[in-house]
Short mmCIF file of C-alpha atoms in Angstrom, two decimals:
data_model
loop_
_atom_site.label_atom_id
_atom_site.label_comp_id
_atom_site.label_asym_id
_atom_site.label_seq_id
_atom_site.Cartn_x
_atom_site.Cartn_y
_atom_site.Cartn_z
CA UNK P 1 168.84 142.38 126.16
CA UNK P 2 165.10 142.28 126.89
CA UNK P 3 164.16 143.46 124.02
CA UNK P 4 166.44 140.95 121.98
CA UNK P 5 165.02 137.93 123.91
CA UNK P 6 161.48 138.93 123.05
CA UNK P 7 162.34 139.74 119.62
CA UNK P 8 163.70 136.11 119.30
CA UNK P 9 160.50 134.76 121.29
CA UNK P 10 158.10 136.26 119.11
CA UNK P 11 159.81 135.03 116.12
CA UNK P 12 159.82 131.55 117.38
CA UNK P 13 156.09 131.54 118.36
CA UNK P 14 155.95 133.13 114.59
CA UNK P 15 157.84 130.27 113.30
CA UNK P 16 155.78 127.84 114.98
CA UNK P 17 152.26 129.56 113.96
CA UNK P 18 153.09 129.01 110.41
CA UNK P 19 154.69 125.85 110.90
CA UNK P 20 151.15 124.59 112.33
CA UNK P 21 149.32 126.29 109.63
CA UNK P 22 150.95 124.33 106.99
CA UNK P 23 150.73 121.08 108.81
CA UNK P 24 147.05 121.90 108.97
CA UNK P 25 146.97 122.83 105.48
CA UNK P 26 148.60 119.54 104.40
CA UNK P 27 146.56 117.59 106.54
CA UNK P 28 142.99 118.78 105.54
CA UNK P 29 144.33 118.65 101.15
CA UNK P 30 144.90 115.13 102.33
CA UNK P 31 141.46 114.45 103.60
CA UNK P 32 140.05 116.00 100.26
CA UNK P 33 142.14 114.09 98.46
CA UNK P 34 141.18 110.80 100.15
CA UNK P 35 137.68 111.98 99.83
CA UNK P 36 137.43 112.66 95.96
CA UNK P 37 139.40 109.94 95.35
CA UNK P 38 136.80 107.43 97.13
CA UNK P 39 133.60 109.11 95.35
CA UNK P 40 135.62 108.74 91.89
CA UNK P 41 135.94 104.81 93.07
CA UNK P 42 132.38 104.61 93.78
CA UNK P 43 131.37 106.32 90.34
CA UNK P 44 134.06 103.81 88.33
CA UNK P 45 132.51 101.15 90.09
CA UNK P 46 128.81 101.96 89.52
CA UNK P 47 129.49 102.94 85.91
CA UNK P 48 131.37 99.96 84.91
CA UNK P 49 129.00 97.56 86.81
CA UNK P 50 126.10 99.52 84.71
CA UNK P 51 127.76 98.52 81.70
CA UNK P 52 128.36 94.85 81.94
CA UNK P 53 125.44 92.91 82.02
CA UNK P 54 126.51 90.10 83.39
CA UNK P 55 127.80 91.14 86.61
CA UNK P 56 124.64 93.27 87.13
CA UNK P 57 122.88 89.65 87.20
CA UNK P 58 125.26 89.12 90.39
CA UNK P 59 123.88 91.54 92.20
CA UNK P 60 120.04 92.56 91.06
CA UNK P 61 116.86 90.60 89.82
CA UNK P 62 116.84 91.83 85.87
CA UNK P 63 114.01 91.82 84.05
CA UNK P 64 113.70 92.65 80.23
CA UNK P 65 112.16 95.80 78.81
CA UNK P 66 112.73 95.60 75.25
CA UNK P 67 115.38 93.77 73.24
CA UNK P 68 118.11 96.63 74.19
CA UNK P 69 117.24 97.75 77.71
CA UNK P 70 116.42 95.82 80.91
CA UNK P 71 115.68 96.90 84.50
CA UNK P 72 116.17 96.39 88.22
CA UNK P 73 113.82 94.35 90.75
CA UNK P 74 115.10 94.11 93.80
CA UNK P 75 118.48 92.58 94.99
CA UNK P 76 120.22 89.37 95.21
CA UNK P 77 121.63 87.95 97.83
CA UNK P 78 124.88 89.29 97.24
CA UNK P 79 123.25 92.87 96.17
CA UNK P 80 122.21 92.95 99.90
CA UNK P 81 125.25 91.87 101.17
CA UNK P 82 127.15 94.25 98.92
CA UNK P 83 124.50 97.34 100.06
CA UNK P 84 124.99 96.21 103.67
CA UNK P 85 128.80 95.96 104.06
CA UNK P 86 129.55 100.11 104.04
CA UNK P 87 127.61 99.94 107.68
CA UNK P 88 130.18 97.21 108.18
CA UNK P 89 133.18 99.01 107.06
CA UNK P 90 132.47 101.85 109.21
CA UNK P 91 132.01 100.59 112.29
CA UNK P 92 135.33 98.52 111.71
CA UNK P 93 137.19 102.02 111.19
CA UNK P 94 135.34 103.73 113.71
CA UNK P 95 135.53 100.84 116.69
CA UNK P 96 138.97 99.39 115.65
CA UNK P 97 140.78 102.33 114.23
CA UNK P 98 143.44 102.37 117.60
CA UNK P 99 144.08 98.99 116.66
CA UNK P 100 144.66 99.41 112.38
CA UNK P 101 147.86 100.69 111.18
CA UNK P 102 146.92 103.84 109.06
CA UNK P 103 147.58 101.75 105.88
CA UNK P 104 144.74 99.12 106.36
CA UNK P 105 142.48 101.98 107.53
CA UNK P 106 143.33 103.28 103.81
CA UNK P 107 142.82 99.45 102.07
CA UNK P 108 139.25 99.73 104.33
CA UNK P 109 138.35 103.09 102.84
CA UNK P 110 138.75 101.79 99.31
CA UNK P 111 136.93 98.62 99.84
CA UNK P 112 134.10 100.84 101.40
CA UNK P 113 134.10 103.41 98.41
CA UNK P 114 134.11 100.02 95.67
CA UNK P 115 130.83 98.42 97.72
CA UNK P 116 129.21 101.30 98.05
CA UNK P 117 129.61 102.05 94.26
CA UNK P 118 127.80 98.69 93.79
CA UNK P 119 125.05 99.86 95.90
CA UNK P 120 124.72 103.00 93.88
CA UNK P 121 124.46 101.61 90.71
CA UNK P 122 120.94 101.07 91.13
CA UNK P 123 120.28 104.76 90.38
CA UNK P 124 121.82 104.73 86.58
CA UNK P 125 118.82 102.40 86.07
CA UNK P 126 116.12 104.92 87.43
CA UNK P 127 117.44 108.12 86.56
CA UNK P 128 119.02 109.63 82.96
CA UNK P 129 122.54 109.82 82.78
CA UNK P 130 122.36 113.44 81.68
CA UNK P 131 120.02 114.60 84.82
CA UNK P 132 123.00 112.16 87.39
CA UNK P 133 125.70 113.98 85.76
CA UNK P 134 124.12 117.60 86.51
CA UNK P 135 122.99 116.62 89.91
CA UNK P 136 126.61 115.59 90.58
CA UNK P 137 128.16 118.47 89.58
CA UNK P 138 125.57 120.39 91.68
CA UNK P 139 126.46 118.81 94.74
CA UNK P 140 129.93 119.03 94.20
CA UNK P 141 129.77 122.88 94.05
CA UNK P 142 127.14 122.88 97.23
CA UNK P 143 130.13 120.44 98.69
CA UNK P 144 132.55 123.10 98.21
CA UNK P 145 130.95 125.83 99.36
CA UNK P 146 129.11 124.05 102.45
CA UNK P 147 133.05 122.70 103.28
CA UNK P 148 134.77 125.94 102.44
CA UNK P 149 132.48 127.54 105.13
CA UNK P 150 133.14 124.91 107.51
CA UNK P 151 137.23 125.17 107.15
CA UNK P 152 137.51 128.94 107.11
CA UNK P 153 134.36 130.74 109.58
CA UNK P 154 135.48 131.84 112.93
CA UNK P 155 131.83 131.29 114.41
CA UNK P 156 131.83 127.72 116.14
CA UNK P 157 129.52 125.21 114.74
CA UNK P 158 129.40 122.81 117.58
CA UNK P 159 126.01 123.76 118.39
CA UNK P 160 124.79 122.71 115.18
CA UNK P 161 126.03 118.92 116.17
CA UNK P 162 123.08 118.08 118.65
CA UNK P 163 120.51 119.54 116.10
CA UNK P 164 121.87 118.00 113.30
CA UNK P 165 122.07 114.96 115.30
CA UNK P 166 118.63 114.68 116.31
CA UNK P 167 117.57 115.77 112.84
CA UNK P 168 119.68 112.57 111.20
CA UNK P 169 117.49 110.24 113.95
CA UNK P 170 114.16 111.98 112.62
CA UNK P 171 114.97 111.46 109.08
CA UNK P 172 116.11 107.82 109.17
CA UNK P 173 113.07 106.48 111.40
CA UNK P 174 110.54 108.75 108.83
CA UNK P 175 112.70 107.45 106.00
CA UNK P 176 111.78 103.60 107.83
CA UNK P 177 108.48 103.95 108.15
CA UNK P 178 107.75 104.93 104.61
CA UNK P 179 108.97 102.09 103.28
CA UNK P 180 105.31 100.81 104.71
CA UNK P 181 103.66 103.66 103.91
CA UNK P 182 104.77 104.61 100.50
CA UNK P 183 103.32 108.18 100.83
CA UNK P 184 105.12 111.00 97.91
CA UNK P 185 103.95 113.88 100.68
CA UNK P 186 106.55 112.49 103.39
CA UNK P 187 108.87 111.03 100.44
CA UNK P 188 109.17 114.72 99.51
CA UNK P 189 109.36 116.53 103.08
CA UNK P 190 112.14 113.80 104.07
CA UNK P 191 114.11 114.75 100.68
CA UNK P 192 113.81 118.12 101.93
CA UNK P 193 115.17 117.57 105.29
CA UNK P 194 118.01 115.30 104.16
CA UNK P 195 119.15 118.25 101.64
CA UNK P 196 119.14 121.00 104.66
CA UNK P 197 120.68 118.36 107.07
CA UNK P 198 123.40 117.16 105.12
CA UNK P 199 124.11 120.36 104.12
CA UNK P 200 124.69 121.58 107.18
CA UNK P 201 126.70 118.65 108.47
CA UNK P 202 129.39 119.51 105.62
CA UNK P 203 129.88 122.93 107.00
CA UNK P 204 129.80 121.30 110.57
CA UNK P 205 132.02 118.20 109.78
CA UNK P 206 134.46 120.29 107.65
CA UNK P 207 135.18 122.12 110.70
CA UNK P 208 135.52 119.22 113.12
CA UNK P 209 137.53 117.64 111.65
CA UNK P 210 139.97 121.09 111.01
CA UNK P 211 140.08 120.98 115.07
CA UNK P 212 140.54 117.40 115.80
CA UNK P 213 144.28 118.22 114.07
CA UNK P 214 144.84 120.43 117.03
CA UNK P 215 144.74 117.46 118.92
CA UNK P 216 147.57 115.06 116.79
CA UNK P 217 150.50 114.36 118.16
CA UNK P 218 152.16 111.77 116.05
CA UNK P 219 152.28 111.06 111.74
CA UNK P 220 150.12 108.24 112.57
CA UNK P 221 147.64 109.71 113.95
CA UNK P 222 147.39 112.35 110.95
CA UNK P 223 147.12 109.67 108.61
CA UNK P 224 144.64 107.64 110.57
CA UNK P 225 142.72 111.12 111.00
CA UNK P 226 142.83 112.09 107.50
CA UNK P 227 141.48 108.92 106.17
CA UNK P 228 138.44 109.11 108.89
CA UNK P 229 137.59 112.44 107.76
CA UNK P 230 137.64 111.43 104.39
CA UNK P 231 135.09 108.79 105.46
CA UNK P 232 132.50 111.73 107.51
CA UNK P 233 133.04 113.82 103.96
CA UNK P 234 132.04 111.10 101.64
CA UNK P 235 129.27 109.88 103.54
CA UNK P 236 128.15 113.84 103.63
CA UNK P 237 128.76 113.77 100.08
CA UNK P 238 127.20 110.83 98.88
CA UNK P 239 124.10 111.48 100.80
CA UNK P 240 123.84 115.35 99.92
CA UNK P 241 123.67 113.68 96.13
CA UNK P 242 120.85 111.10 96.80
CA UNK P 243 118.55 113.44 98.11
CA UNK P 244 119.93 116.08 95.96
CA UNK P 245 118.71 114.09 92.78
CA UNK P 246 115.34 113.30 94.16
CA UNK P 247 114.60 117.15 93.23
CA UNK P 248 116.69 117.21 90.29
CA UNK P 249 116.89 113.60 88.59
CA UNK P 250 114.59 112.85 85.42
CA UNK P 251 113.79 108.92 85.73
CA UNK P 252 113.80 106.97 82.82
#
């Protein structure tokens, strides 16, 4: 009788193992999902704006190079506000996310993946469209890798977090200062530092967010998860790119 009980017992927890497994499964394809589907917004968006002349007059100072090619000199007013508004989007989803039903979370997302597509279009007017293509294709297999890591090691990460953390500070205040300084020595060691620290928050991220389903109680809160881990991804994505084609772009 025991031995029947146990049986039974260990199937359940069985059961229930798998059960999770799938769930987790299911959860983290949706993330991905959500996450390739907002850089293929953001590439749409830059490409078509690239194109059409007239709405890249809305958002940069043109000025004419020869009778079949013009380029970029600064912003508009509404280029700033457009480059601006993903920092706006973010902290919307990040401070208000309790208070958004999972479906405007996702409506968020896709306005944040459009604007920042208009912010990135800058770069299809400094580098060749061949040496972008490459250097996306590059990151998307570092991507992989760096997330496939993340999703299936057994080693915890979490002490990466304060490093990398620290590391993201450094980079953005040498990154500020220069912008006053214009110096290609510390242009290049901060593209090399923004490589090894986005790198390594894929790998982190990837498996954060695999343990914050652990913690999901409710379909809600799967959705709202997913589409907040599709947000850390892209950001690790987009900005493993940008530095990414500072090594590898050929400017015009």
């Amino acid at each position: 009788m025991v031995n029947r009980y146990n049986s039974a017992y260990g199937a359940n927890t069985d059961a229930q193992a798998k059960e999770f497994d799938a769930g987790l499964r299911a959860y983290m394809l949706k993330v991905y999902n959500y996450m390739a589907s907002g850089v293929l917004l953001t590439g749409i968006v830059a490409l078509v704006l690239y194109k059409n002349p007239a709405a890249v007059e809305l958002f940069y100072n043109v000025v004419q190079v020869s009778d079949s090619q013009y380029a970029i000199a600064g912003r508009t007013g509404l280029g700033w506000i457009a480059a601006l508004s993903p920092l706006a989007f973010i902290l919307v989803l990040s401070f208000g996310a309790h208070k958004l039903s999972s479906s405007a979370m996702q409506m968020i997302f896709w306005a944040f993946a459009a604007c920042f597509g208009i912010s990135l279009s800058s770069i299809l007017f400094q580098y060749t469209g061949v040496s972008v293509a490459r250097t996306f294709f590059i990151t998307a297999a570092s991507f992989g890798g760096l997330s496939l890591y993340g999703y299936t090691t057994k080693k915890s990460l979490s002490g990466m977090g304060t490093f990398l953390f620290m590391g993201l500070i450094g980079l953005i205040i040498a990154s500020v200062v220069n912008m006053f300084l214009g110096s290609s020595m510390l242009h290049f060691i901060t593209s090399v530092i923004g490589v090894l620290i986005f790198a390594g928050l894929t790998a982190y991220d990837t498996q954060m967010i695999k343990n914050q389903y652990f913690m999901m109680s409710t379909g809600e809160m799967v959705k709202k998860g997913a589409i907040m881990g599709a947000v850390t991804l892209y950001l690790d994505f987009v900005n493993l790119f940008m530095y990414l084609l500072q090594f590898l772009g050929n400017r015009e």
